[in-house]
Structures are given as C-alpha cells and as structure tokens.
XYZ file of C-alpha atoms in Angstrom:
640
model
C -42.585 52.013 144.359
C -41.595 55.217 146.218
C -42.022 58.827 145.051
C -38.380 59.141 144.067
C -38.701 56.154 141.713
C -41.801 57.622 140.093
C -39.963 60.894 139.521
C -37.119 59.058 137.829
C -39.493 57.184 135.548
C -41.479 60.319 134.688
C -38.226 62.124 133.915
C -37.118 59.237 131.709
C -40.355 59.228 129.697
C -40.358 63.024 129.296
C -36.748 62.928 128.101
C -37.552 60.253 125.538
C -40.580 62.199 124.334
C -38.646 65.446 123.923
C -35.924 63.685 121.937
C -38.601 62.161 119.727
C -40.118 65.504 118.769
C -36.709 67.139 118.296
C -35.444 64.636 115.715
C -38.569 63.528 113.872
C -37.650 65.474 110.778
C -34.292 63.765 110.183
C -33.841 61.015 107.578
C -33.859 57.301 108.394
C -30.562 55.477 108.842
C -29.737 51.814 109.205
C -28.247 50.235 112.324
C -24.490 49.988 112.215
C -23.101 46.451 112.253
C -21.150 45.369 115.323
C -17.784 43.716 114.800
C -16.087 41.672 117.528
C -12.963 39.749 116.671
C -13.209 37.512 119.719
C -16.508 35.867 118.764
C -15.830 32.988 116.404
C -18.672 30.476 116.209
C -17.400 27.564 118.283
C -18.305 25.607 121.385
C -16.260 27.929 123.619
C -18.094 31.070 122.457
C -21.845 30.781 121.970
C -24.337 33.428 120.805
C -28.087 33.308 121.421
C -30.542 35.561 119.606
C -33.819 36.990 120.845
C -35.768 34.125 119.232
C -33.702 31.532 121.135
C -34.260 33.348 124.417
C -38.016 33.722 123.908
C -38.447 30.045 122.961
C -36.778 29.001 126.228
C -39.811 30.381 128.171
C -37.390 31.765 130.779
C -38.487 34.748 132.867
C -35.099 36.422 133.233
C -31.476 36.108 132.154
C -30.620 33.770 135.029
C -33.305 31.230 134.106
C -32.154 31.204 130.485
C -28.511 30.678 131.449
C -29.493 27.787 133.734
C -30.533 25.873 130.604
C -27.081 26.137 128.973
C -24.287 23.561 129.293
C -21.422 24.583 131.550
C -23.483 27.192 133.463
C -24.900 26.623 136.945
C -26.623 29.074 139.284
C -26.132 29.935 142.912
C -29.622 30.571 144.186
C -30.187 31.342 147.855
C -33.780 30.093 147.703
C -35.453 33.493 147.886
C -38.635 33.594 145.813
C -37.924 36.055 143.010
C -34.599 36.824 144.650
C -31.059 37.118 143.398
C -29.334 34.532 141.209
C -25.675 34.359 140.244
C -23.924 32.304 137.558
C -20.891 30.029 137.611
C -19.126 28.985 134.402
C -17.070 25.813 134.473
C -17.051 25.596 138.268
C -15.835 29.165 138.883
C -16.838 31.356 141.792
C -19.807 33.585 140.965
C -17.720 36.764 141.260
C -15.236 35.355 138.707
C -17.804 35.672 135.905
C -17.719 39.006 134.112
C -21.229 40.165 133.151
C -21.538 42.942 130.574
C -24.753 44.806 129.765
C -24.357 46.625 126.456
C -20.598 46.320 126.890
C -20.488 47.718 130.455
C -19.932 45.528 133.496
C -22.751 45.594 136.038
C -21.480 43.563 139.000
C -22.171 44.567 142.584
C -19.445 47.049 143.520
C -19.010 45.620 147.010
C -19.074 41.870 146.350
C -18.224 41.637 142.641
C -21.230 39.340 142.087
C -23.868 40.005 139.421
C -27.572 39.418 140.007
C -28.812 38.015 136.696
C -32.421 37.786 137.894
C -32.455 41.584 137.574
C -32.727 41.412 133.752
C -36.123 40.340 132.282
C -35.893 38.386 129.024
C -38.334 40.833 127.389
C -35.582 43.458 127.411
C -32.822 41.254 125.965
C -31.773 41.241 122.303
C -28.935 38.703 122.525
C -26.662 36.857 124.961
C -23.113 35.729 124.284
C -21.318 33.234 126.545
C -17.514 32.993 126.577
C -15.586 30.396 128.561
C -12.463 31.781 130.218
C -10.721 35.114 129.815
C -10.594 36.967 126.506
C -10.515 40.435 125.007
C -13.823 41.190 126.743
C -12.137 41.574 130.112
C -9.257 40.311 132.166
C -11.393 39.737 135.276
C -13.084 36.705 133.738
C -11.494 33.617 135.278
C -14.730 31.681 134.764
C -15.899 33.430 131.617
C -17.921 36.296 130.194
C -21.684 36.784 129.837
C -22.316 39.607 127.383
C -25.952 40.775 127.208
C -27.317 43.199 124.647
C -30.555 45.019 125.438
C -33.444 45.316 122.990
C -33.078 47.183 119.738
C -36.042 48.548 117.794
C -36.910 46.948 114.459
C -40.541 48.085 114.117
C -43.258 49.845 116.084
C -44.771 47.477 118.632
C -46.002 47.135 122.195
C -46.082 44.101 124.469
C -47.435 43.142 127.895
C -46.500 40.047 129.865
C -48.263 38.778 132.994
C -47.266 35.636 134.863
C -47.571 34.274 138.338
C -47.915 31.424 140.773
C -49.482 31.264 144.215
C -46.535 32.980 145.884
C -45.021 35.212 143.229
C -46.098 37.292 140.230
C -44.671 39.680 137.677
C -46.166 42.215 135.270
C -44.014 43.800 132.580
C -44.670 46.007 129.564
C -42.495 47.112 126.663
C -43.033 49.732 123.950
C -40.955 50.177 120.802
C -41.213 53.259 118.630
C -39.366 54.122 115.436
C -39.217 57.480 113.669
C -37.248 58.805 110.736
C -33.934 58.908 112.589
C -34.912 57.993 116.125
C -35.643 54.663 117.776
C -36.947 54.340 121.306
C -37.664 51.329 123.475
C -39.028 51.596 127.021
C -40.014 48.976 129.529
C -41.475 48.792 133.033
C -41.717 45.790 135.304
C -43.231 45.014 138.685
C -42.365 41.761 140.477
C -43.753 40.901 143.890
C -44.223 37.826 146.027
C -44.706 36.774 149.626
C -42.153 33.978 149.198
C -44.191 31.545 151.269
C -43.687 28.541 149.022
C -43.871 24.968 150.284
C -40.770 23.025 151.244
C -40.133 19.787 153.068
C -37.663 19.423 155.958
C -34.855 16.964 155.205
C -31.945 15.683 157.243
C -29.752 18.315 155.594
C -31.643 21.029 157.497
C -30.407 19.790 160.831
C -28.741 16.858 162.513
C -29.193 14.007 160.030
C -31.936 11.504 160.947
C -32.477 13.339 164.257
C -33.530 16.577 162.539
C -36.554 18.204 164.152
C -39.771 17.938 162.067
C -38.032 15.646 159.588
C -40.235 14.977 156.524
C -42.855 17.609 157.406
C -43.913 20.419 155.047
C -43.652 24.085 155.952
C -43.953 27.491 154.306
C -40.971 29.786 153.997
C -40.976 32.813 156.276
C -39.566 36.315 155.750
C -38.913 35.513 152.103
C -40.935 38.300 150.488
C -39.568 40.153 147.458
C -40.602 43.224 145.496
C -38.841 44.713 142.477
C -39.739 47.749 140.370
C -37.747 48.357 137.190
C -37.638 50.913 134.406
C -35.642 50.556 131.196
C -35.302 53.194 128.486
C -33.123 53.209 125.396
C -32.838 55.897 122.710
C -30.976 55.337 119.438
C -30.441 58.447 117.338
C -28.609 58.911 114.028
C -26.818 62.177 113.265
C -25.269 61.797 109.857
C -23.266 58.569 110.018
C -22.920 58.739 113.795
C -25.101 56.511 115.952
C -25.832 57.839 119.464
C -27.372 55.564 122.081
C -28.497 56.503 125.587
C -29.645 53.800 128.014
C -31.243 54.306 131.434
C -31.848 51.460 133.914
C -33.577 51.963 137.296
C -34.496 49.432 139.951
C -35.984 49.599 143.432
C -36.094 46.388 145.429
C -36.899 45.072 148.885
C -35.899 41.611 150.062
C -36.727 39.588 153.129
C -33.673 37.680 154.286
C -34.593 34.094 155.230
C -32.418 32.250 157.714
C -30.386 29.273 156.516
C -31.267 27.181 159.552
C -34.602 26.144 158.042
C -37.335 25.939 159.109
C -36.159 28.561 161.611
C -36.271 31.886 159.696
C -34.527 35.180 160.279
C -37.737 36.688 161.644
C -37.451 40.408 160.847
C -34.329 41.092 158.743
C -34.804 42.905 155.439
C -32.804 44.864 152.895
C -33.895 47.748 150.664
C -31.865 48.380 147.529
C -31.816 50.861 144.670
C -29.823 50.651 141.452
C -29.233 53.341 138.826
C -27.338 52.910 135.582
C -26.815 55.319 132.697
C -24.885 54.601 129.503
C -24.033 56.903 126.609
C -22.658 55.142 123.521
C -21.265 56.722 120.339
C -20.460 54.728 117.178
C -18.666 56.361 114.253
C -17.901 54.402 111.060
C -14.777 55.469 109.188
C -13.155 54.219 105.974
C -10.664 52.284 108.099
C -13.068 50.828 110.664
C -15.508 51.716 113.460
C -14.789 53.888 116.498
C -16.909 53.301 119.607
C -16.890 55.382 122.787
C -18.856 54.541 125.943
C -19.505 56.660 129.037
C -21.312 55.026 131.949
C -22.190 55.587 135.570
C -23.782 53.251 138.121
C -24.913 53.914 141.670
C -26.177 51.471 144.298
C -27.747 52.016 147.702
C -28.469 49.348 150.312
C -30.139 49.655 153.685
C -30.184 46.608 155.959
C -32.190 46.365 159.163
C -32.883 43.624 161.687
C -34.770 44.682 164.831
C -34.486 41.170 166.304
C -33.041 41.732 169.826
C -30.829 38.641 169.395
C -29.246 39.729 166.090
C -25.602 40.842 165.963
C -26.025 43.478 163.248
C -29.007 45.818 163.695
C -28.619 48.276 160.822
C -26.247 48.933 157.987
C -26.148 51.395 155.088
C -24.087 51.328 151.944
C -23.573 53.641 148.978
C -21.489 52.707 145.938
C -20.620 54.403 142.660
C -18.808 53.365 139.496
C -17.855 55.705 136.625
C -16.246 54.363 133.466
C -15.088 55.479 130.038
C -13.885 53.331 127.160
C -12.956 53.841 123.541
C -12.246 51.211 120.897
C -11.394 50.938 117.218
C -12.126 47.873 115.097
C -11.079 47.690 111.490
C -9.190 45.878 108.742
C -5.563 46.361 107.784
C -3.893 44.276 105.049
C -6.590 41.624 105.411
C -6.110 41.405 109.184
C -8.861 42.399 111.570
C -7.499 44.660 114.294
C -9.003 45.854 117.574
C -7.603 48.353 120.069
C -9.473 49.335 123.222
C -8.656 51.652 126.135
C -10.712 51.708 129.347
C -10.641 53.641 132.597
C -12.816 53.204 135.677
C -13.228 54.511 139.200
C -15.364 52.860 141.853
C -16.037 53.800 145.468
C -17.932 52.315 148.392
C -19.137 53.971 151.585
C -20.370 51.760 154.419
C -20.234 51.566 158.185
C -19.000 47.968 158.011
C -15.878 48.943 156.059
C -12.573 49.842 157.643
C -12.333 53.680 157.589
C -15.977 53.743 156.349
C -14.947 54.364 152.716
C -12.873 52.707 150.010
C -12.161 53.588 146.403
C -9.858 52.460 143.621
C -9.008 53.100 140.001
C -8.837 50.585 137.210
C -7.442 50.953 133.696
C -6.892 48.521 130.854
C -5.478 48.531 127.344
C -6.416 45.685 124.990
C -5.003 44.914 121.579
C -6.012 42.051 119.322
C -5.664 40.774 115.777
C -7.572 38.157 113.798
C -6.903 36.523 110.447
C -8.830 33.923 108.453
C -7.122 32.134 105.545
C -8.933 29.965 102.982
C -6.932 26.769 102.437
C -9.145 25.089 99.890
C -12.725 25.466 98.798
C -14.976 25.283 101.910
C -11.952 25.037 104.225
C -10.373 27.783 106.306
C -7.890 28.339 109.085
C -8.268 31.214 111.560
C -6.015 32.747 114.196
C -7.003 35.267 116.884
C -4.548 36.672 119.416
C -4.355 39.586 121.789
C -3.053 41.053 125.017
C -4.735 42.710 128.005
C -2.612 45.060 130.099
C -4.487 46.039 133.231
C -4.156 47.402 136.720
C -6.884 47.431 139.365
C -6.462 49.244 142.681
C -3.229 48.339 144.450
C -2.741 45.097 142.501
C 0.404 44.874 140.427
C 0.354 45.464 136.677
C -1.070 42.486 134.802
C -0.057 41.392 131.283
C -2.560 38.782 130.145
C -2.319 37.205 126.665
C -5.099 35.259 124.967
C -5.321 33.437 121.667
C -7.200 30.903 119.549
C -6.519 28.769 116.500
C -9.331 26.996 114.638
C -9.881 24.940 111.498
C -13.267 25.005 109.715
C -14.613 22.628 107.106
C -17.986 23.459 105.525
C -19.854 21.213 103.073
C -22.983 19.148 103.714
C -21.453 18.633 107.156
C -19.869 21.615 108.915
C -17.006 20.930 111.285
C -14.783 23.123 113.427
C -11.959 22.174 115.795
C -9.580 24.401 117.696
C -7.536 25.293 120.724
C -7.952 28.349 122.907
C -5.758 29.667 125.700
C -5.982 32.651 128.028
C -4.607 34.148 131.201
C -6.818 36.077 133.573
C -6.906 37.557 137.032
C -9.439 38.840 139.540
C -8.778 41.600 142.078
C -10.186 41.107 145.618
C -13.603 42.675 146.193
C -14.174 45.589 148.571
C -15.986 43.270 150.974
C -13.162 40.742 151.142
C -10.567 43.486 151.716
C -12.291 45.875 154.117
C -15.204 44.101 155.828
C -15.059 45.068 159.498
C -17.975 43.473 161.363
C -16.131 42.127 164.402
C -18.937 39.792 165.519
C -19.648 37.987 162.229
C -16.919 38.476 159.644
C -13.786 40.423 158.945
C -11.984 41.314 155.726
C -8.362 40.645 154.947
C -6.394 43.645 153.581
C -3.454 41.344 152.768
C -5.350 39.331 150.138
C -3.567 38.752 146.844
C -5.327 38.960 143.478
C -6.466 35.677 141.952
C -4.860 34.605 138.678
C -5.510 31.759 136.272
C -4.203 30.023 133.188
C -6.795 28.212 131.089
C -6.683 26.020 127.993
C -9.685 24.752 126.048
C -9.984 22.296 123.208
C -13.247 22.479 121.292
C -15.012 20.826 118.410
C -18.364 21.341 116.695
C -20.162 19.276 114.069
C -23.446 20.126 112.355
C -25.455 19.167 109.281
C -27.274 21.434 106.841
C -30.213 19.133 106.137
C -33.800 19.677 107.258
C -33.123 17.128 109.996
C -30.328 19.248 111.426
C -27.971 17.680 113.945
C -25.457 19.553 116.089
C -22.689 18.235 118.338
C -20.506 20.441 120.577
C -17.592 19.236 122.682
C -15.413 21.341 125.022
C -12.506 20.115 127.140
C -11.321 22.794 129.556
C -8.505 22.898 132.104
C -7.907 25.877 134.395
C -5.300 26.381 137.103
C -6.239 29.137 139.580
C -3.602 30.563 141.905
C -4.417 32.436 145.128
C -8.127 31.551 144.913
C -10.025 33.682 147.462
C -12.137 31.618 149.826
C -14.158 32.605 152.907
C -13.325 30.303 155.817
C -14.577 30.103 159.378
C -11.761 30.520 161.879
C -11.412 28.864 165.289
C -13.283 31.748 166.986
C -16.312 31.401 164.661
C -15.542 34.469 162.539
C -15.628 34.266 158.720
C -12.482 35.575 157.017
C -11.327 35.465 153.371
C -8.026 33.751 152.639
C -5.957 32.850 149.602
C -5.747 29.182 148.665
C -2.368 28.316 147.227
C -4.047 26.893 144.128
C -7.139 25.180 142.756
C -7.834 23.221 139.591
C -10.990 23.381 137.480
C -11.185 20.712 134.793
C -14.381 20.080 132.812
C -15.630 18.096 129.858
C -18.914 19.232 128.300
C -20.909 17.612 125.503
C -24.141 18.927 123.996
C -26.299 17.436 121.234
C -29.381 18.738 119.428
C -31.497 17.032 116.772
C -34.450 18.083 114.642
C -36.806 15.067 114.675
C -39.616 16.542 112.565
C -38.671 19.739 110.686
C -40.284 22.829 112.245
C -42.298 20.644 114.618
C -40.254 18.438 116.969
C -36.686 18.833 118.219
C -34.697 17.353 121.106
C -31.506 18.321 122.872
C -29.297 17.211 125.726
C -26.021 18.167 127.388
C -23.725 16.726 130.035
C -20.841 18.249 131.960
C -18.233 16.530 134.103
C -16.456 18.857 136.542
C -13.388 18.415 138.737
C -13.102 21.495 140.977
C -10.483 20.720 143.624
C -8.580 22.552 146.334
C -4.788 22.259 145.914
C -3.803 24.396 148.893
C -1.521 21.802 150.433
C -3.557 21.837 153.662
C -3.589 18.289 155.034
C -7.336 18.549 155.766
C -8.498 19.948 152.444
C -5.849 19.290 149.778
C -7.380 17.446 146.831
C -10.922 17.889 148.145
C -13.808 19.190 146.021
C -14.599 22.892 146.257
C -17.987 23.229 147.934
C -21.348 23.743 146.176
C -20.102 22.699 142.752
C -21.858 19.606 141.346
C -19.384 17.107 139.913
C -21.772 16.251 137.075
C -24.864 17.849 135.553
C -27.253 16.744 132.820
C -29.875 18.677 130.866
C -32.436 17.389 128.406
C -35.380 18.899 126.552
C -38.042 17.997 124.016
C -39.862 20.769 122.139
C -42.916 20.399 119.897
C -44.998 23.013 118.099
C -47.871 22.763 115.665
C -51.076 24.645 114.889
C -50.349 27.445 117.332
C -49.505 25.074 120.198
C -46.075 24.973 121.787
C -44.957 22.414 124.357
C -41.701 21.714 126.190
C -40.527 19.035 128.591
C -37.164 19.699 130.221
C -35.126 17.910 132.850
C -32.119 18.860 134.947
C -30.059 16.387 136.961
C -27.378 17.417 139.439
C -24.832 15.176 141.094
C -24.111 15.419 144.813
C -22.309 18.537 146.084
C -19.873 18.927 148.962
C -20.999 21.450 151.598
C -17.939 21.395 153.859
C -14.304 21.949 152.900
C -13.383 18.576 154.343
C -16.040 16.973 152.101
C -17.507 15.303 155.194
C -21.014 16.489 154.277
C -22.660 16.336 150.853
C -25.973 17.458 149.435
C -27.588 14.537 147.578
C -28.165 14.377 143.844
C -31.571 15.375 142.506
C -33.575 15.395 139.268
C -36.003 18.136 138.289
C -38.616 17.886 135.533
C -40.458 20.949 134.205
C -43.209 21.205 131.592
C -44.619 24.121 129.619
C -47.640 24.254 127.283
C -48.777 27.374 125.438
C -51.338 28.324 122.783
C -50.690 31.200 120.378
C -53.337 32.901 118.253
C -53.949 36.235 116.562
C -56.721 38.811 116.728
C -56.079 41.286 113.943
C -52.739 42.961 114.676
C -52.597 41.504 118.197
C -50.711 38.301 118.971
C -51.795 36.477 122.130
C -50.025 33.647 123.923
C -51.561 31.870 126.911
C -49.626 29.189 128.732
C -49.215 27.123 131.862
C -45.962 25.850 133.313
C -45.311 23.236 135.990
C -41.985 23.352 137.805
C -40.640 20.419 139.812
C -43.294 18.059 138.441
C -42.383 15.190 140.768
C -42.275 17.270 143.980
C -38.583 16.595 144.589
C -36.770 17.831 147.711
C -33.545 19.573 146.771
C -31.041 22.165 147.950
C -28.583 24.362 146.086
C -27.134 25.816 149.304
C -27.122 23.959 152.602
C -30.174 24.763 154.770
C -31.788 26.670 151.864
C -34.765 24.610 150.585
C -36.106 25.206 147.085
C -39.839 25.111 146.184
C -41.758 21.896 145.814
C -44.137 21.552 142.846
C -45.423 24.902 141.537
C -47.839 25.832 138.735
C -47.370 29.057 136.791
C -49.759 30.754 134.386
C -48.746 33.444 131.926
C -50.240 35.666 129.225
C -48.283 37.531 126.540
C -49.843 40.234 124.383
C -48.116 41.962 121.483
C -49.418 44.704 119.192
C -47.749 45.568 115.900
C-alpha cells in the first residue's frame, strides 16, 4: 500500500473519531425503515440478509452471487482478480450494480467488479431480473448491495488463504448515543501461480503443444488494499450517513494463449468513492437525498518489446445527485425519484483524449395491495422511467407487475412482470482509438430491450420447510452491442439487429432435519441467440453463455460444527460466433467444514475448504484455465 493510500485511511479514521466525540452527548435514535415499492417477495426479486451471505462461506459478493440461480460469472482466471455477473444470459455491462443505492460500474467499460466487495462488509443483497424502478440501464437485471449497518459494538478479524492467495480483513463496529460507526480494512495478495492442465482448447485440438501436462500460471499476481468507513448520525429525526470506500490494486495480466503468458504486462488501479445520504421522515412519507462522487485511475504498462501497447493512463470521474420521496396516498404507495449524473474519462487511447456526458432520469411508480379474502391478496405495481444518457435519444421506459398471493399452511404467489430497458454505449465502445488492436465505433446505437417474466413461488410454514421457485423469462434485445474481429484483425464494436434471451429457472430447497440438515438445488435453461440476420451467425448461440446450469448443496450443522457440500454443473459454451468451437461441459464439487466455539465474549470459527475436489479441467473463457484442486484454510474471530 503506497503513502497516499495510508494518508487516505488515516484521514478517514481521524474524521470518524472527531465525529464520534462531537456527537456523543446526543440521544439515541432508531434506524429509519427503508421502503421500496419495487421489491415484492417473488422469484423475480430476491433478497438475501447478512445471515444468508455469511452461511454461504463466500469470500466476496461475486462468489455469493455465483451460488444463485440465474446468475453466472465471467471470470478471466486471474487469482483474486476481477469477476463480473450476468443475469439471464445478459452481457456483464447490462447488469446494474448499486452499492447503497449508487451505481459503481467502471466508467470506461460499464462493467462492475463484484470481487471488490468483501462479504464482511455487506448487510444485504437484492437481485432483480430485468429492468425496474431501480434503473433503466438494467437489461439483464439489478444487483443492489447494502453495506454493513451497526447493531451493537463488536470487532471481527478474518484470515484465509491457500498456497497461492491469501486475504486478511478486519471490521470494527461502534455505537454511541446518536452515532454509529463501522470501519473495515482488507489486504488481499497472491502470486497467482496456481496449477492448471493444458487441454486441446488451449491450442490446436489434439495437436496442442504440451497437451495434458500441468503448469503454473505466470504473471497472474494480484494485490488489493481496501478501506471502508461508514458513519450514521441522527440529528433530530434526520438520519445522516457518510460512506467512504478506497481501494488500491495491482494486477498481472496473463495471456490467453496459455501456457504462453503475457510476460511483463501489469495494471495499477485506484478507486475512490464517497457517498453522503440524508433521510428525512415526514407525516406523508420519507424523503431521501444522495450525493456521491467516484474517481478511478488506471496505469497500464508492458515493456515487452513485441507488445503493441507499451503504456496507457486513464482517469475517470462520476458525480451524481438523486432525491426521492416514498409515501402513502389514499392507500396507494407512491414513489417519485429524480437523478442527475455527470461522468468523464481522460485517456490517451480515446479519440480527442477526453470524453464526458450527462445523464438524468425521472422515475415515478405506484403500488397497491388489495385483500380479496382472508389470507388472499392481489397486488399491482407500475411505473415509468424517463431518461436520457449522453447523446442518446430520450427514453420512456414503463415497467409493471401483477401478483396474487395466497397464505395459509402453504404460501403461494404467482404473477407476471414486464419492463422495458435500454443501455447506452460505453465510453470504450464509442471512443476507443488503439489503431493496432481495437477501435471504437462512434455510430453505435443504444441497446434496448423488452422483457416479460412469469413467476411462481410455493412454500410451507412447517418445521420441515419446503420452497419452490419458478421463473419463465423472455427478453428481446435490439441493437445488442458486440465486439467483432474484422477482416484486418482489428476488434470493433457493432450493433446486432436483435438477440433473444429466453430462460426457465427452477429452484427447490428443503429442510430435512430442522435446524440441522437442509438441501437445495436449482436448474436454469437458457436460449441466448443472435438474430442479426447474418447468414453466418443468425440463430446461433451468443458466445460464453452456458445453455444449461445446475447447482446443488447440502448443509449440516450440529454441536458447533458446520459442513457444506456444493456442486455446480455447466453445459457446453460456444466460443466463436459461428458456433464452430465449444468449451466442454464440466462439473465442480466443493466442500467446506468449520468448527465454531466461544471463549468468553469471543467467538472463533476455524474451517477448511476444498475447491474443485475432483481436479476437473475447465474454462470459463477460451484459453483461460481455472485452478485445479485447491485447499483453503480460514479463521474468523469476533468480539462483542
């Protein structure tokens, strides 16, 4: 961690300490409830609490999302590196990720690195399929993450690692009479030299050099330093929240032509995010105002004499303001939100070296629930997003949902949900200007989609609880942006005339022995096809999207012991637009065993985890091998 990072962290701690002493004498207030009208409890919108996230034994937000039906990750095989989510077969930059209500995607690419967020700092995660009142730029869906809130004074330390990667994180929560503070620091570092085995997909089929031999990844090292600080203060009825997020990272950039690495390329990155949030309850509802600013810096270097791009620097900034009101009027829940945003990017690989654009959006929504009979209800939610981003034309995007709920010994819910969404081209796809490798396309049109979902849930209230979720989704995407390699070898983004994303997802969970043993499984069928009309690609699968996935898990706990066996199966994936090459299907099995015990006010958990138990060869991106079998050990300490 450099001197500048240490100064930021010291400043953050001193600020938190000064606020603590300034407000200690005020009286204690309770946390204001959050009201969202777009979050009915159905299979399309799913909420996960802190307890759910901790029980998953995931290390970061990306690993937790990988366990959920309908979500897959794009992982470029860097140890401890970046991971991006798809929902229902979408592109990774078509998923809107919100952190405390503010979007945190990369300003240049529009993609969001979910490995950046440790689970220790997460209070809840909400997953929404398709566009909604959260944001129009959510063709795939929305991932809304809330950071930790303080409930009592505590401190925690987590240490985990394997032979090639390790992470140490600490969190402290403090509560005063009117002030609540949570801080966290994290250090992740690894040499990235994990084992992999050369397969025919790393070269020329059965004639691949070193076929079947094991190697260690090269130039795959990663280091990440993070600081997180959050202050919640109550002044009368007003709740004020300030959140600071800092990260410094350095990444080796492995070549995709494994086992040949990119010998010397690396990228240094820094990320800064500040959010100020004000909540004011009124007799008619709650007013919320958010002010945020994010900055990103990237420095790329590759001294290899044979590389095309030697150095590159990039600086990006995003400033945003939003204000919303949620309340009740004549028994109808109403929400109105206004947002404005400016983002800019400076880079030597952009046309004219700099680009910026403004974005604004107005959202209005209403929700009404009517009781039909005892234990039966009918609900309707509807709304409209009006938005403009950069030079794109004005967008009017409606969304709505109808649902019927029946609650007795068996709870059932069925409904239909529809939405329209769009996604403006990223800075990279518009202005990229590296003549030797890739070039942007300033004539790109914004992507747009129309999506319909039918959902149903069924659950029992007995000790042997059973839950069944079913979602049928159909999305038509127009002007889908796709990077293609032209006849001269240069990569250029283009608009596909259209694409279809149809999926059917089923998930089941069952308590076998109350509070001791439970099982769960999910399956998704996906049809993600190009409908461009091109005679070579029309009707073909979109690349790197598995047609089917399956997840299963068994969890047992008793006498302080906790054990999990989980499996993930992925169908084959096309790796060329013509579907002439496919990555094969694979099955992964992971296990986790932990022992929890207490020493006075200290809770201790010690565990061991084995990933890829059966040493399976697999790829998630062509020429990017994933680790063979790895053992992890971890220790969690918590003081109350």
